[in-house]
Coordinates of C-alpha atoms and ligand atoms in Angstrom, one line a residue:
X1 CA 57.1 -184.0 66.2
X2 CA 60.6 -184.9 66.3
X3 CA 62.1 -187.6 64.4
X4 CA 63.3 -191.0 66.0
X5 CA 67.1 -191.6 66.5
X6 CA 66.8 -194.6 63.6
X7 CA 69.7 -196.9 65.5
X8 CA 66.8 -197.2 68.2
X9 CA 64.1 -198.7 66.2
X10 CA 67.2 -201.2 65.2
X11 CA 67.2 -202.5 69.2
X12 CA 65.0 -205.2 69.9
X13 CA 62.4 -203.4 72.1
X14 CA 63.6 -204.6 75.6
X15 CA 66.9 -205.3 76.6
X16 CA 67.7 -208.2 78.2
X17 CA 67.3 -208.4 82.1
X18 CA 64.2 -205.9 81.4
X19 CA 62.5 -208.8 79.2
X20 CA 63.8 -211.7 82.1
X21 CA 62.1 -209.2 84.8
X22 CA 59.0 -208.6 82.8
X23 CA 58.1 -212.2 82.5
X24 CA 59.2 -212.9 86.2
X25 CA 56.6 -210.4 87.1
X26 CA 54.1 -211.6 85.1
X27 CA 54.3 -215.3 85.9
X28 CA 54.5 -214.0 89.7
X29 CA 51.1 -212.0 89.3
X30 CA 49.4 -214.8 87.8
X31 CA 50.9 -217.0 90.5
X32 CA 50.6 -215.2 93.9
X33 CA 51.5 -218.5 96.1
X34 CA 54.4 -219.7 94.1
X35 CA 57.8 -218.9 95.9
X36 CA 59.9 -217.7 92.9
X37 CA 63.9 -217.8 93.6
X38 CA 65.9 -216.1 91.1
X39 CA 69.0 -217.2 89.2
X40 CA 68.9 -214.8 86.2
X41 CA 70.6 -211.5 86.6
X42 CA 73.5 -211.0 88.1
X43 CA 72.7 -209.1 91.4
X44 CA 74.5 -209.5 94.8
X45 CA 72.2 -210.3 97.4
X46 CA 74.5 -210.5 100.8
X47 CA 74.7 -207.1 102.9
X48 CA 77.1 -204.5 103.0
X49 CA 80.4 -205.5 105.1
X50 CA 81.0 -203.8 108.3
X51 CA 84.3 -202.0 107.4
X52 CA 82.1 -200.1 104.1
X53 CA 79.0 -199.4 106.1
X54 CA 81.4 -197.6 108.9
X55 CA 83.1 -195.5 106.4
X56 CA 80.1 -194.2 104.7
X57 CA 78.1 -193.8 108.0
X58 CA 81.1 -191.4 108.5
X59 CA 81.1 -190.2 105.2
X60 CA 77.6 -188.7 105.4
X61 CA 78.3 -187.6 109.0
X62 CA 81.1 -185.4 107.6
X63 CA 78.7 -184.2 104.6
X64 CA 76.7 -182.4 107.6
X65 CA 79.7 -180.6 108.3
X66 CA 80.7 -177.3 106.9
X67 CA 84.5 -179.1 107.0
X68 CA 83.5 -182.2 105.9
X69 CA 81.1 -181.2 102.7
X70 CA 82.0 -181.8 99.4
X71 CA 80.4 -180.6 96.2
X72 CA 81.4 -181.8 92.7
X73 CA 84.7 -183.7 92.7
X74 CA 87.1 -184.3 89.9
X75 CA 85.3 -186.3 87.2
X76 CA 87.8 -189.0 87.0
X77 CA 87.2 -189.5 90.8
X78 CA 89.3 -188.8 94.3
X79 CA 93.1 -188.8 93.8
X80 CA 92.9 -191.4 96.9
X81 CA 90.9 -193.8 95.4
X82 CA 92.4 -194.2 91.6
X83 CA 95.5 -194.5 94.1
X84 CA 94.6 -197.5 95.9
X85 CA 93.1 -199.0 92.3
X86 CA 96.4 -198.6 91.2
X87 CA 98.4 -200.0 94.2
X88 CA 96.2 -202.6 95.5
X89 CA 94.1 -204.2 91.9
X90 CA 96.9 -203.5 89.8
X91 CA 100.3 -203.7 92.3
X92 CA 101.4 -200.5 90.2
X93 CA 101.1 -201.8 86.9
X94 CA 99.0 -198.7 85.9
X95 CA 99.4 -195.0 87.2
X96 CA 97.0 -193.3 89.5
X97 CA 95.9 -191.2 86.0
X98 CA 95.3 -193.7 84.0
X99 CA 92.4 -194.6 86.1
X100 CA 88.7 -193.5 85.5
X101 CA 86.7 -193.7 88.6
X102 CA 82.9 -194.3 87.5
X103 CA 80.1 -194.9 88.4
X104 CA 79.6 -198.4 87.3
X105 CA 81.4 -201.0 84.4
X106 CA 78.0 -200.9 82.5
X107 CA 78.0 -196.8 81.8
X108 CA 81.8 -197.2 80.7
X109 CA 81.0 -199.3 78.2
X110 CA 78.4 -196.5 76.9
X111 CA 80.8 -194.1 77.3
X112 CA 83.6 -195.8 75.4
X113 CA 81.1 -196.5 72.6
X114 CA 80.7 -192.4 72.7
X115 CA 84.6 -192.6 72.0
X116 CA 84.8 -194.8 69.3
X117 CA 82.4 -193.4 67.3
X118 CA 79.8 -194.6 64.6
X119 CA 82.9 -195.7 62.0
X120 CA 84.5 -197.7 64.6
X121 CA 84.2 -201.9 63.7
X122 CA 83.7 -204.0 66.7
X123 CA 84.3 -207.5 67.1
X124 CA 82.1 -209.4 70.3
X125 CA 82.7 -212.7 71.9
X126 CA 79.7 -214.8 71.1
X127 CA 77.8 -215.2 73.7
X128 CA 78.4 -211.9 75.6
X129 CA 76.8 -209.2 78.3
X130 CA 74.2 -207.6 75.6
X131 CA 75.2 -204.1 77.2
X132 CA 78.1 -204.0 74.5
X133 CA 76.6 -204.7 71.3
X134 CA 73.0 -202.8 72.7
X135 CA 75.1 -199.9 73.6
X136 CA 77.1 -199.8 70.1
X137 CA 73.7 -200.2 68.3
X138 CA 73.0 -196.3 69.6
X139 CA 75.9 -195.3 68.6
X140 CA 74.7 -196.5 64.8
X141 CA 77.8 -198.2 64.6
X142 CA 76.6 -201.7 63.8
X143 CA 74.5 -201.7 60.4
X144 CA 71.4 -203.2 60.4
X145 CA 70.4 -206.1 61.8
X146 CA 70.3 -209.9 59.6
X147 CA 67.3 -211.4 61.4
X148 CA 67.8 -215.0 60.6
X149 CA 71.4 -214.9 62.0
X150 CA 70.3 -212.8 65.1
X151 CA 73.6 -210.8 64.4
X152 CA 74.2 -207.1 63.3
X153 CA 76.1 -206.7 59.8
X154 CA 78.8 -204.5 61.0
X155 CA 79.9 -206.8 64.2
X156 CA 82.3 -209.4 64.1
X157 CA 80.6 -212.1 66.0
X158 CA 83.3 -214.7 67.4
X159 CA 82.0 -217.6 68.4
X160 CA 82.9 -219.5 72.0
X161 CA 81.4 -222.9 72.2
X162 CA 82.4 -226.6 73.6
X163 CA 84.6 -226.6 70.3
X164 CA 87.2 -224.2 71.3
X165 CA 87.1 -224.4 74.8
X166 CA 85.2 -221.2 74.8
X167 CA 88.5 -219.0 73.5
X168 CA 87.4 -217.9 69.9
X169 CA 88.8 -218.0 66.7
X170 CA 91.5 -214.6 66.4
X171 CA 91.6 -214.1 63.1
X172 CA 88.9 -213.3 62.1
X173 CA 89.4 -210.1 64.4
X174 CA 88.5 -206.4 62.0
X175 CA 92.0 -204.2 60.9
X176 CA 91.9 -201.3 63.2
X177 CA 88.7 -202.5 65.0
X178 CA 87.3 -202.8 68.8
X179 CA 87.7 -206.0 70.6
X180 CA 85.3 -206.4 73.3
X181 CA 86.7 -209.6 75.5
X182 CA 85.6 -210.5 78.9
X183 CA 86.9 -212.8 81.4
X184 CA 86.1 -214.3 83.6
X185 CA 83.2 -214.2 80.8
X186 CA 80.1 -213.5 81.8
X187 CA 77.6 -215.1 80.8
X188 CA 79.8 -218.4 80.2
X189 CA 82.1 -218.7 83.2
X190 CA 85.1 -219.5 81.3
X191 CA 88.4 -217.9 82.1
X192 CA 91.3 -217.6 80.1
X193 CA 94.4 -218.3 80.6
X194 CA 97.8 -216.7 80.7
X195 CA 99.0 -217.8 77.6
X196 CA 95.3 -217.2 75.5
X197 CA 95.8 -213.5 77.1
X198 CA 98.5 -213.4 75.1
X199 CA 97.6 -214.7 72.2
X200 CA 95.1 -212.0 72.1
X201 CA 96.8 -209.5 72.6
X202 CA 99.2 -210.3 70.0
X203 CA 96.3 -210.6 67.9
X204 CA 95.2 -207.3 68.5
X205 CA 98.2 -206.0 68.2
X206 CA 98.9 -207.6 64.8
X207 CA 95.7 -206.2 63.3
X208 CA 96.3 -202.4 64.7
X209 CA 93.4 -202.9 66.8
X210 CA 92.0 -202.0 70.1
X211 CA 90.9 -204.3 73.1
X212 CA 88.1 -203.2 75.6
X213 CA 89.2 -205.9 78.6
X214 CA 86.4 -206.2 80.7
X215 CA 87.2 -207.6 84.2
X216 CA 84.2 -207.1 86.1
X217 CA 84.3 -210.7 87.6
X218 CA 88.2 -210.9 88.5
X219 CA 87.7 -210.5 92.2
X220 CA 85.9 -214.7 91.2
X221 CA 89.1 -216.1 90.3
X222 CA 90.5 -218.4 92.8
X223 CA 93.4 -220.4 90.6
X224 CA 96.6 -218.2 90.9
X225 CA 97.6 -219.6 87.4
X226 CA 95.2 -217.3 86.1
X227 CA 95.3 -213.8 85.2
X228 CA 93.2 -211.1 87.1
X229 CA 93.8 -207.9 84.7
X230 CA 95.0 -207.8 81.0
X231 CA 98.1 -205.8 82.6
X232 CA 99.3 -209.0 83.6
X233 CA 100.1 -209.6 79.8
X234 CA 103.0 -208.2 78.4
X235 CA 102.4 -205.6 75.6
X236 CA 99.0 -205.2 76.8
X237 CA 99.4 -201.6 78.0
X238 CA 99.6 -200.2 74.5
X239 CA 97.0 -202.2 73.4
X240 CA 94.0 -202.6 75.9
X241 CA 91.9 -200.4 77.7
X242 CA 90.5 -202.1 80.8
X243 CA 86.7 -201.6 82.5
X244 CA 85.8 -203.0 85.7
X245 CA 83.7 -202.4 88.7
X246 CA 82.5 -203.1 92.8
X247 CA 79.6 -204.5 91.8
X248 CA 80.4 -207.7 92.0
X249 CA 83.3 -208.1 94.6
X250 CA 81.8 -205.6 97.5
X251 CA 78.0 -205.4 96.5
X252 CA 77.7 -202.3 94.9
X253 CA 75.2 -203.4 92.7
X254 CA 72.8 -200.6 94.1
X255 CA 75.7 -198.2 95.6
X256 CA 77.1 -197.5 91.5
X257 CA 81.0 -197.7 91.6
X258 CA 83.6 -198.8 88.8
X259 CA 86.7 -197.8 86.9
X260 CA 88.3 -198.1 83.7
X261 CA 91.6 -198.1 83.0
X262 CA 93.4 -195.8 79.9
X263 CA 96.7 -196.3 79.9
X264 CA 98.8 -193.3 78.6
X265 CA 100.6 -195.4 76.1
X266 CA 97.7 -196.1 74.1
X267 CA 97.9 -194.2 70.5
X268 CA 95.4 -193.5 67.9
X269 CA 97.1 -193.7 63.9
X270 CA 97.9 -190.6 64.0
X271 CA 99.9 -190.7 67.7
X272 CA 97.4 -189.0 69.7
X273 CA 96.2 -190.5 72.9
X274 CA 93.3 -192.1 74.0
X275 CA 93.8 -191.4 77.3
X276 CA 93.1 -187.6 75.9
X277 CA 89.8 -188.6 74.8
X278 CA 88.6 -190.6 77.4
X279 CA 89.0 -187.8 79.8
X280 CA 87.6 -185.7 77.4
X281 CA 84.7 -188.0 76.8
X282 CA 83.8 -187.7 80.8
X283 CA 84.5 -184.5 81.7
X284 CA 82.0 -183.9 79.3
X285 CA 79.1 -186.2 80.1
X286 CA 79.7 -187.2 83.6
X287 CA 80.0 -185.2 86.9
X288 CA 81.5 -187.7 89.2
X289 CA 80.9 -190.8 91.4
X290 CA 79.1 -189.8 94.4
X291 CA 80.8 -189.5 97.4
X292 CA 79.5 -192.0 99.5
X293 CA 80.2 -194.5 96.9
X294 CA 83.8 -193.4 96.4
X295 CA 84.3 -193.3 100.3
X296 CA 82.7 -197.0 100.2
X297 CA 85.0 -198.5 97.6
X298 CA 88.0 -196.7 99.5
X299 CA 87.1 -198.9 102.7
X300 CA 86.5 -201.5 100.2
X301 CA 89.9 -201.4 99.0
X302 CA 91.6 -201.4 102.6
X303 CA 93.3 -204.4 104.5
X304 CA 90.0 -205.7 106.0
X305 CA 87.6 -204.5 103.5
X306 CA 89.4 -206.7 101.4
X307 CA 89.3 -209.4 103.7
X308 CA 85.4 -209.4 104.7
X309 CA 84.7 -208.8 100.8
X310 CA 86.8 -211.9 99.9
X311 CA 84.4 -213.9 102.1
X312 CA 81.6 -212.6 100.5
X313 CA 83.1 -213.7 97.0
X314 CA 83.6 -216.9 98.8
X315 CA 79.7 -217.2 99.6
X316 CA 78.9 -217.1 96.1
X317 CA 81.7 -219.5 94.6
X318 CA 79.8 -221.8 97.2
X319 CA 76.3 -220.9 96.1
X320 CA 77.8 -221.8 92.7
X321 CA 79.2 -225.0 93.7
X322 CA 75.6 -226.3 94.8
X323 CA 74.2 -225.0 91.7
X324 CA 77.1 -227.3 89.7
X325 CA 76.5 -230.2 91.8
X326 CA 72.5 -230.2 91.3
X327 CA 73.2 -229.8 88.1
X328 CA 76.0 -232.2 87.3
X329 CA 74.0 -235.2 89.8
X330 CA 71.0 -234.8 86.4
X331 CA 73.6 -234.9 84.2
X332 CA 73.7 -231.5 82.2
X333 CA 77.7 -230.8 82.2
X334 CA 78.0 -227.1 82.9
X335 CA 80.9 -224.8 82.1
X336 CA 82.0 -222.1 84.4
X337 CA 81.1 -221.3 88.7
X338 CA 84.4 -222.4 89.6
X339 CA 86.0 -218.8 89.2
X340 CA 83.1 -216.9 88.0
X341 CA 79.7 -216.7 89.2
X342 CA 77.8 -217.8 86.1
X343 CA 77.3 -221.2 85.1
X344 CA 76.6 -222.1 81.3
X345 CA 74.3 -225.3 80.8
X346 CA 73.2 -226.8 77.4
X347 CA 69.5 -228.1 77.7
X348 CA 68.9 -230.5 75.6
X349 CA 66.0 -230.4 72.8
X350 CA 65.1 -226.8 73.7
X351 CA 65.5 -223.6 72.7
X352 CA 67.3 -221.3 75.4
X353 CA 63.7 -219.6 76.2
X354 CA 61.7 -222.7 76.4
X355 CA 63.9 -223.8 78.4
X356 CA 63.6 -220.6 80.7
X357 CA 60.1 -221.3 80.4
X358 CA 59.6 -224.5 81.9
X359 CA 61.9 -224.3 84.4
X360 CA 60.1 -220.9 85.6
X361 CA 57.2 -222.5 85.3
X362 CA 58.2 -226.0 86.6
X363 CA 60.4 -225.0 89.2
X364 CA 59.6 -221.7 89.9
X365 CA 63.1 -220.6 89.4
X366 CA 64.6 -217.6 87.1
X367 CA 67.7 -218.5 84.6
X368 CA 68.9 -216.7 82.0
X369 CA 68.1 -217.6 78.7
X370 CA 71.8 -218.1 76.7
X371 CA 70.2 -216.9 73.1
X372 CA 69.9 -213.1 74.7
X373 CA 73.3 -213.4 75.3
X374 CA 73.9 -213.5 71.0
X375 CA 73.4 -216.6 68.6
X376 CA 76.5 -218.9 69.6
X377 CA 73.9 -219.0 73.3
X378 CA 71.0 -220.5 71.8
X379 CA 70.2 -223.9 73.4
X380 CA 71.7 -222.9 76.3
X381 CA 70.8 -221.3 80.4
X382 CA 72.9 -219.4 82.6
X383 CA 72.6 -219.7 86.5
X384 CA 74.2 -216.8 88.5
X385 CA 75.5 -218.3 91.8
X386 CA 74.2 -214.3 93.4
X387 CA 71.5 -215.4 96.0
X388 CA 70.7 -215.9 99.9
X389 CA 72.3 -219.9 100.6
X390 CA 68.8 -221.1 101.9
X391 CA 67.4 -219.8 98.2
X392 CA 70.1 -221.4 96.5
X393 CA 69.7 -224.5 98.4
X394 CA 66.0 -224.7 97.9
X395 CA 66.6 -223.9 94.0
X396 CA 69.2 -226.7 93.3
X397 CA 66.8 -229.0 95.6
X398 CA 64.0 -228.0 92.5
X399 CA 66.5 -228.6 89.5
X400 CA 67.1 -231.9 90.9
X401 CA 63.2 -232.7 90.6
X402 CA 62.9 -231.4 87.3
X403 CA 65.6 -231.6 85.5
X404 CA 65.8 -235.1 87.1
X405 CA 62.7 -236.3 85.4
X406 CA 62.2 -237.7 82.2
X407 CA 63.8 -236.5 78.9
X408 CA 62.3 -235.9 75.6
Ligands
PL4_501 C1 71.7 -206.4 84.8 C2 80.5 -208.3 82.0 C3 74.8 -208.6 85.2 N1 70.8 -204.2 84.8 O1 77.3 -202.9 87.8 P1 78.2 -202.4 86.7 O2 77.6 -201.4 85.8 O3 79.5 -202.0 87.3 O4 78.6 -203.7 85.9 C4 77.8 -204.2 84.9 C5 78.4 -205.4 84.2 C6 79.6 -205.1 83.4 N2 80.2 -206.1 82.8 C7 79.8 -207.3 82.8 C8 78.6 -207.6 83.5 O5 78.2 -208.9 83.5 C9 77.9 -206.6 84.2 C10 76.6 -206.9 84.9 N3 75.9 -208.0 84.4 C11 74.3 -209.8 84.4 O6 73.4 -210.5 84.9 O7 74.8 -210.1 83.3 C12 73.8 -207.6 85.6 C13 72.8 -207.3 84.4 C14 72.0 -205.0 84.8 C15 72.8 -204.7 83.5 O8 72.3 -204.7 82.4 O9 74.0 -204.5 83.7

């Protein structure tokens, strides 16, 4: 038999939102008549807006056409569309080529972990979206793992609690390593500022490093004090790479769109580009996003595609306002919701699954258990503010009742 890839045995056997959805099953096969409402993973619930269901009703029209039909495309994606990233997210602050049409922020990141390699030393904000220490794991780039810290030996862990405003400590960040930094942060909410943006990315800069700027949640912030991309930073071009994605602005959880940004600028030691390797990296392993979803983000990206989407966003902030208020009225101070769609609680006198736990079991309603987000989360939940209003009023109604009760 062949032998096991040894960084695997060195994952914990289910990641994340696989373990959340297990147990949600379970508990909802033991408990046919219970009414679960979910406010663990991330996933936009609200349809499809009119002006991206047109142009890929179209789209596939035209794909029964000997005109119209398309087979593979250009693996960075349609000239068209890494134009209007450029233009419209980024007002021009990146070139058309610089862009990497995908198809999703989650398979960047594994594909940027191909980049970097197994030597590569990676710092993380702690908590953070498991996908990028899981996916650097494969890589072997991690060492083992220390089991009563919950950490891997070769990742920098930086810690984002209550006692630095959920900005971490800089200098602690590797010579020549990989800064992973996202903001808003999921699974915390928090949002730097302007002038923390730059403070990171004069870290970075000062210890010849890289950052990996991951904006999936930008399209969330509704203060115009605060940045949407890292290009909004000066000096940030020749150090950060930035991933992003549809998912969460338009809904295209399911549909599989995203992009990352290489800027040209961007030099290894020895001067060569990473932009060279990037589009190495997926010509190589990726054919493409489909057409349908690039013909849905283009529609996404025009005047009233960007309108209706905004009021989608909209929805959500809202959902998460009700989430902060039910929340808040029991009095558990929560970070986060009011430009991002996450909502970081402390629980007092439990452990982050416990917690889970009795409020699934309690309340029939699905969080997110903060210690699966890394160590600095333990003790904590995270709500996502993604859900139908009538659910999300129904599940604040139940946190009321039980987190209202009495305390140990
Ligand atoms: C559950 C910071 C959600 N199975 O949809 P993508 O691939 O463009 O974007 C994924 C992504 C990228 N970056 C950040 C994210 O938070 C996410 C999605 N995270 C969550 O609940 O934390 C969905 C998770 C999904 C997954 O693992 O991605």
């Amino acid at each position: 038999m062949v032998i096991r890839n040894p960084h695997l045995a060195r994952l914990t056997s289910r990641y994340l939102f696989s373990e959340i959805g297990r147990r949600r099953r379970e508990f909802a096969a033991a408990h046919p008549e219970a009414k679960v409402i979910s406010l663990g993973i991330g996933d936009t619930t609200e349809p499809l807006v009119e002006p991206i269901v047109t142009a890929v009703r179209e789209r596939a029209a035209a794909m029964g056409t000997r005109e119209g039909y398309a087979g593979y495309g250009d693996e960075q994606g349609l000239t068209a569309l890494r134009q209007r990233i450029a233009e419209v997210l980024y007002g021009g602050k990146v070139a058309a080529d610089e862009v990497f049409v995908s198809d999703g922020c989650k398979c960047d990141i594994g594909r940027l972990q191909l980049m970097f390699g197994p030597a590569a030393r990676l710092a993380v904000q702690d908590p953070s979206y498991p996908a990028y220490v899981d996916s650097a794991v494969l890589t072997g780039m991690t060492g083992g793992l220390i089991e009563e810290r919950g950490q891997f030996a070769g990742i920098t862990y930086l810690p984002c609690d209550e006692g630095n405003g959920f900005f971490p400590d800089l200098t602690v960040i590797p010579e020549r390593g990989i800064v992973y930094f996202c903001s808003p942060n999921n699974p915390t909410g928090a949002v730097a500022t302007r002038a923390q943006l730059q403070q990171l990315v004069t870290a970075v800069r000062a210890k010849r490093a890289l950052l990996v700027f991951d904006a999936a949640y930008s399209a969330y912030i509704r203060d115009p004090q605060l940045p949407r991309t890292i290009y909004e930073i000066d000096g940030a071009g020749e150090v950060a790479i930035e991933t992003s994605s549809f998912s969460k602005p338009a809904g295209f959880t399911g549909v599989r769109l995203g992009w990352t940004v290489v800027p040209k600028a961007l030099r290894y030691e020895d001067g060569s580009r990473l932009h060279d390797d990037f589009n190495r990296i997926v010509t190589t392993v990726f054919n493409g996003a489909s057409v349908f979803s690039q013909a849905a983000g283009l529609a996404a990206l025009s005047p009233a595609g960007l309108e209706a989407t905004r009021r989608q966003v909209d929805h959500y902030l809202g959902n998460a306002r009700l989430i902060r208020e039910a929340l808040t009225t029991v009095g558990f101070p929560c970070r986060g919701g009011d430009n991002a769609p996450y909502l970081w609680v402390r629980i007092p006198g439990k452990s982050s699954w416990e917690a889970f736990d009795e409020l699934l079991h309690k309340a029939h309603v699905v969080a997110t258990p903060g210690a699966g987000f890394g160590p600095a989360g333990e003790g904590y939940l995270r709500f996502s503010a993604f859900g139908h209003r009538e659910n999300v009023e129904e599940a604040a109604g139940r946190l009321r009742r039980v987190f209202g009760g009495p305390r140990p």
